PDB file of N, CA and C in Angstrom:
ATOM      1  N   MET A  71      87.406  83.656  81.278  1.00 52.00           N
ATOM      2  CA  MET A  71      86.031  83.243  81.353  1.00 52.00           C
ATOM      3  C   MET A  71      85.658  81.697  82.184  1.00 52.00           C
ATOM      4  N   ASN A  72      84.891  81.800  82.832  1.00 57.00           N
ATOM      5  CA  ASN A  72      84.571  80.391  83.700  1.00 57.00           C
ATOM      6  C   ASN A  72      83.806  79.569  82.638  1.00 57.00           C
ATOM      7  N   ASP A  73      84.345  78.366  82.136  1.00 67.00           N
ATOM      8  CA  ASP A  73      83.752  77.665  80.972  1.00 67.00           C
ATOM      9  C   ASP A  73      82.354  77.039  81.993  1.00 67.00           C
ATOM     10  N   GLY A  74      82.529  76.944  83.035  1.00 74.00           N
ATOM     11  CA  GLY A  74      81.202  76.225  83.805  1.00 74.00           C
ATOM     12  C   GLY A  74      80.192  77.288  84.012  1.00 74.00           C
ATOM     13  N   VAL A  75      80.197  78.671  83.611  1.00 78.00           N
ATOM     14  CA  VAL A  75      78.839  79.217  83.550  1.00 78.00           C
ATOM     15  C   VAL A  75      78.375  79.660  82.227  1.00 78.00           C
ATOM     16  N   PRO A  76      77.360  79.338  81.785  1.00 88.00           N
ATOM     17  CA  PRO A  76      76.892  79.707  80.499  1.00 88.00           C
ATOM     18  C   PRO A  76      76.930  81.113  80.181  1.00 88.00           C
ATOM     19  N   LEU A  77      77.170  81.604  79.067  1.00 91.00           N
ATOM     20  CA  LEU A  77      77.128  82.898  78.575  1.00 91.00           C
ATOM     21  C   LEU A  77      75.969  83.656  78.622  1.00 91.00           C
ATOM     22  N   GLU A  78      75.157  82.912  78.486  1.00 92.00           N
ATOM     23  CA  GLU A  78      73.729  83.474  78.611  1.00 92.00           C
ATOM     24  C   GLU A  78      73.517  84.033  80.256  1.00 92.00           C
ATOM     25  N   ARG A  79      73.979  83.000  81.063  1.00 92.00           N
ATOM     26  CA  ARG A  79      73.604  83.476  82.459  1.00 92.00           C
ATOM     27  C   ARG A  79      74.573  84.818  82.899  1.00 92.00           C
ATOM     28  N   LEU A  80      75.774  84.762  82.298  1.00 92.00           N
ATOM     29  CA  LEU A  80      76.813  85.970  82.575  1.00 92.00           C
ATOM     30  C   LEU A  80      76.040  87.198  81.732  1.00 92.00           C
ATOM     31  N   ALA A  81      75.502  87.072  80.615  1.00 92.00           N
ATOM     32  CA  ALA A  81      74.935  88.218  80.045  1.00 92.00           C
ATOM     33  C   ALA A  81      73.780  88.627  81.021  1.00 92.00           C
ATOM     34  N   ARG A  82      73.153  87.885  81.399  1.00 93.00           N
ATOM     35  CA  ARG A  82      71.925  88.507  82.298  1.00 93.00           C
ATOM     36  C   ARG A  82      72.386  89.081  83.320  1.00 93.00           C
ATOM     37  N   ARG A  83      73.500  88.511  84.331  1.00 92.00           N
ATOM     38  CA  ARG A  83      73.994  89.235  85.341  1.00 92.00           C
ATOM     39  C   ARG A  83      74.537  90.599  85.213  1.00 92.00           C
ATOM     40  N   LEU A  84      75.110  90.341  83.947  1.00 92.00           N
ATOM     41  CA  LEU A  84      75.692  92.078  83.575  1.00 92.00           C
ATOM     42  C   LEU A  84      74.699  93.005  83.416  1.00 92.00           C
ATOM     43  N   GLU A  85      73.561  92.448  82.650  1.00 92.00           N
ATOM     44  CA  GLU A  85      72.499  93.467  82.597  1.00 92.00           C
ATOM     45  C   GLU A  85      71.769  93.848  84.101  1.00 92.00           C
ATOM     46  N   GLU A  86      71.656  93.039  85.088  1.00 92.00           N
ATOM     47  CA  GLU A  86      71.400  93.542  86.236  1.00 92.00           C
ATOM     48  C   GLU A  86      72.331  94.450  86.971  1.00 92.00           C
ATOM     49  N   VAL A  87      73.706  94.167  86.881  1.00 90.00           N
ATOM     50  CA  VAL A  87      74.386  95.040  87.486  1.00 90.00           C
ATOM     51  C   VAL A  87      74.544  96.349  86.664  1.00 90.00           C
ATOM     52  N   VAL A  88      74.350  96.356  85.584  1.00 88.00           N
ATOM     53  CA  VAL A  88      74.188  97.649  84.816  1.00 88.00           C
ATOM     54  C   VAL A  88      72.920  98.517  85.359  1.00 88.00           C
ATOM     55  N   ASP A  89      71.865  97.804  85.624  1.00 88.00           N
ATOM     56  CA  ASP A  89      70.836  98.223  86.111  1.00 88.00           C
ATOM     57  C   ASP A  89      70.906  99.098  87.264  1.00 88.00           C
ATOM     58  N   GLU A  90      71.491  98.192  88.098  1.00 88.00           N
ATOM     59  CA  GLU A  90      71.703  98.475  89.354  1.00 88.00           C
ATOM     60  C   GLU A  90      72.758 100.016  89.298  1.00 88.00           C
ATOM     61  N   LEU A  91      73.610 100.327  88.518  1.00 87.00           N
ATOM     62  CA  LEU A  91      74.585 101.121  88.382  1.00 87.00           C
ATOM     63  C   LEU A  91      73.880 102.338  87.386  1.00 87.00           C
ATOM     64  N   ARG A  92      72.845 102.165  86.881  1.00 87.00           N
ATOM     65  CA  ARG A  92      72.491 103.171  86.168  1.00 87.00           C
ATOM     66  C   ARG A  92      71.831 104.449  86.870  1.00 87.00           C
ATOM     67  N   GLY A  93      72.233 105.694  86.762  1.00 82.00           N
ATOM     68  CA  GLY A  93      71.570 106.597  87.496  1.00 82.00           C
ATOM     69  C   GLY A  93      72.328 107.121  88.562  1.00 82.00           C
ATOM     70  N   LEU A  94      73.680 106.224  89.079  1.00 83.00           N
ATOM     71  CA  LEU A  94      74.498 106.880  89.943  1.00 83.00           C
ATOM     72  C   LEU A  94      75.190 108.117  89.438  1.00 83.00           C
ATOM     73  N   PRO A  95      75.194 108.987  90.221  1.00 81.00           N
ATOM     74  CA  PRO A  95      76.108 110.222  89.684  1.00 81.00           C
ATOM     75  C   PRO A  95      77.440 109.753  89.401  1.00 81.00           C
ATOM     76  N   VAL A  96      78.041 110.259  88.511  1.00 76.00           N
ATOM     77  CA  VAL A  96      79.588 109.902  88.466  1.00 76.00           C
ATOM     78  C   VAL A  96      80.181 111.341  87.658  1.00 76.00           C
ATOM     79  N   ALA A  97      81.295 111.686  88.523  1.00 78.00           N
ATOM     80  CA  ALA A  97      82.005 112.626  88.164  1.00 78.00           C
ATOM     81  C   ALA A  97      83.130 112.218  87.137  1.00 78.00           C
ATOM     82  N   VAL A  98      83.458 112.706  85.964  1.00 75.00           N
ATOM     83  CA  VAL A  98      84.414 112.548  84.817  1.00 75.00           C
ATOM     84  C   VAL A  98      84.955 113.930  84.760  1.00 75.00           C
ATOM     85  N   GLU A  99      86.603 113.426  84.722  1.00 80.00           N
ATOM     86  CA  GLU A  99      87.552 114.615  84.374  1.00 80.00           C
ATOM     87  C   GLU A  99      88.398 114.055  83.533  1.00 80.00           C
ATOM     88  N   ARG A 100      88.827 114.669  82.480  1.00 83.00           N
ATOM     89  CA  ARG A 100      89.864 114.167  81.472  1.00 83.00           C
ATOM     90  C   ARG A 100      91.277 114.813  82.068  1.00 83.00           C
ATOM     91  N   LEU A 101      92.019 114.026  82.131  1.00 80.00           N
ATOM     92  CA  LEU A 101      93.367 114.459  82.913  1.00 80.00           C
ATOM     93  C   LEU A 101      94.512 114.069  81.707  1.00 80.00           C
ATOM     94  N   GLU A 102      95.456 114.953  81.274  1.00 87.00           N
ATOM     95  CA  GLU A 102      96.292 114.830  80.363  1.00 87.00           C
ATOM     96  C   GLU A 102      97.744 114.576  80.921  1.00 87.00           C
ATOM     97  N   ASP A 103      97.846 115.227  82.037  1.00 88.00           N
ATOM     98  CA  ASP A 103      99.335 114.875  82.580  1.00 88.00           C
ATOM     99  C   ASP A 103      99.472 113.768  83.659  1.00 88.00           C
ATOM    100  N   SER A 104     100.195 112.470  83.198  1.00 87.00           N
ATOM    101  CA  SER A 104     100.409 111.670  83.892  1.00 87.00           C
ATOM    102  C   SER A 104     100.676 111.712  85.347  1.00 87.00           C
ATOM    103  N   ALA A 105     101.618 112.824  85.803  1.00 88.00           N
ATOM    104  CA  ALA A 105     101.851 112.926  86.886  1.00 88.00           C
ATOM    105  C   ALA A 105     100.577 113.149  87.934  1.00 88.00           C
ATOM    106  N   VAL A 106      99.620 114.234  87.353  1.00 86.00           N
ATOM    107  CA  VAL A 106      98.504 114.532  88.092  1.00 86.00           C
ATOM    108  C   VAL A 106      97.387 113.160  88.268  1.00 86.00           C
ATOM    109  N   VAL A 107      97.506 112.483  87.002  1.00 82.00           N
ATOM    110  CA  VAL A 107      96.540 111.305  87.207  1.00 82.00           C
ATOM    111  C   VAL A 107      97.455 110.239  88.167  1.00 82.00           C
ATOM    112  N   ARG A 108      98.457 110.046  88.459  1.00 83.00           N
ATOM    113  CA  ARG A 108      99.172 109.373  89.637  1.00 83.00           C
ATOM    114  C   ARG A 108      98.956 109.925  91.004  1.00 83.00           C
ATOM    115  N   ASP A 109      98.730 111.188  91.104  1.00 86.00           N
ATOM    116  CA  ASP A 109      98.255 111.800  92.112  1.00 86.00           C
ATOM    117  C   ASP A 109      96.848 111.734  92.807  1.00 86.00           C
ATOM    118  N   ARG A 110      96.148 111.436  91.606  1.00 80.00           N
ATOM    119  CA  ARG A 110      94.729 111.326  92.051  1.00 80.00           C
ATOM    120  C   ARG A 110      94.292 109.733  92.234  1.00 80.00           C
ATOM    121  N   ILE A 111      94.998 108.857  91.990  1.00 80.00           N
ATOM    122  CA  ILE A 111      94.788 107.587  92.159  1.00 80.00           C
ATOM    123  C   ILE A 111      95.376 107.183  93.620  1.00 80.00           C
ATOM    124  N   PRO A 112      94.366 106.816  94.478  1.00 79.00           N
ATOM    125  CA  PRO A 112      94.879 106.368  95.835  1.00 79.00           C
ATOM    126  C   PRO A 112      95.711 105.571  95.949  1.00 79.00           C
ATOM    127  N   VAL A 113      96.704 105.501  96.832  1.00 74.00           N
ATOM    128  CA  VAL A 113      98.084 104.725  97.178  1.00 74.00           C
ATOM    129  C   VAL A 113      97.395 103.115  96.915  1.00 74.00           C
ATOM    130  N   GLY A 114      96.319 102.775  97.433  1.00 71.00           N
ATOM    131  CA  GLY A 114      95.861 101.259  97.624  1.00 71.00           C
ATOM    132  C   GLY A 114      95.536 100.977  96.209  1.00 71.00           C
ATOM    133  N   TRP A 115      94.712 101.731  95.649  1.00 69.00           N
ATOM    134  CA  TRP A 115      94.658 101.250  93.983  1.00 69.00           C
ATOM    135  C   TRP A 115      95.969 101.005  93.462  1.00 69.00           C
ATOM    136  N   ARG A 116      97.168 101.904  93.428  1.00 63.00           N
ATOM    137  CA  ARG A 116      98.358 101.868  92.666  1.00 63.00           C
ATOM    138  C   ARG A 116      99.238 100.681  93.272  1.00 63.00           C
ATOM    139  N   THR A 117      98.970 100.202  94.352  1.00 69.00           N
ATOM    140  CA  THR A 117      99.605  99.127  95.132  1.00 69.00           C
ATOM    141  C   THR A 117      99.140  97.795  94.163  1.00 69.00           C
ATOM    142  N   MET A 118      97.646  97.615  94.249  1.00 67.00           N
ATOM    143  CA  MET A 118      96.888  96.593  93.882  1.00 67.00           C
ATOM    144  C   MET A 118      97.138  96.448  92.218  1.00 67.00           C
ATOM    145  N   ALA A 119      97.488  97.482  91.440  1.00 68.00           N
ATOM    146  CA  ALA A 119      97.636  97.586  90.271  1.00 68.00           C
ATOM    147  C   ALA A 119      99.326  97.027  89.788  1.00 68.00           C
ATOM    148  N   SER A 120     100.110  97.376  90.713  1.00 72.00           N
ATOM    149  CA  SER A 120     101.430  96.821  90.708  1.00 72.00           C
ATOM    150  C   SER A 120     101.611  95.406  91.146  1.00 72.00           C
ATOM    151  N   ALA A 121     100.763  95.067  92.024  1.00 71.00           N
ATOM    152  CA  ALA A 121     101.010  93.634  92.281  1.00 71.00           C
ATOM    153  C   ALA A 121     100.135  92.802  91.271  1.00 71.00           C
ATOM    154  N   ALA A 122      99.217  93.404  90.192  1.00 70.00           N
ATOM    155  CA  ALA A 122      98.638  92.446  89.440  1.00 70.00           C
ATOM    156  C   ALA A 122      99.251  92.508  88.113  1.00 70.00           C
ATOM    157  N   GLY A 123     100.508  93.490  87.957  1.00 66.00           N
ATOM    158  CA  GLY A 123     101.410  93.450  86.774  1.00 66.00           C
ATOM    159  C   GLY A 123     100.602  94.371  85.972  1.00 66.00           C
ATOM    160  N   THR A 124     100.063  95.547  86.205  1.00 56.00           N
ATOM    161  CA  THR A 124      99.359  96.650  85.295  1.00 56.00           C
ATOM    162  C   THR A 124      99.714  97.809  85.674  1.00 56.00           C
ATOM    163  N   ALA A 125     100.025  98.719  84.679  1.00 52.00           N
ATOM    164  CA  ALA A 125     100.600  99.972  85.051  1.00 52.00           C
ATOM    165  C   ALA A 125      99.332 100.909  85.780  1.00 52.00           C
ATOM    166  N   ALA A 126      99.495 101.873  86.590  1.00 45.00           N
ATOM    167  CA  ALA A 126      98.825 102.751  86.919  1.00 45.00           C
ATOM    168  C   ALA A 126      99.016 104.297  86.808  1.00 45.00           C
TER     169      ALA A 126
END
């Protein structure tokens, strides 16, 4: 967290973003098979996750 930004301001911005996103349609599907999960993640996202050091 950036110490130069007051927590109150960050909380207010988070509320604004949540309000903007509220009501957007989202499709959620639970996938148990990790191979299927990897197939569903676009290559660009996997590349970014690998570069960031996280598992995709």
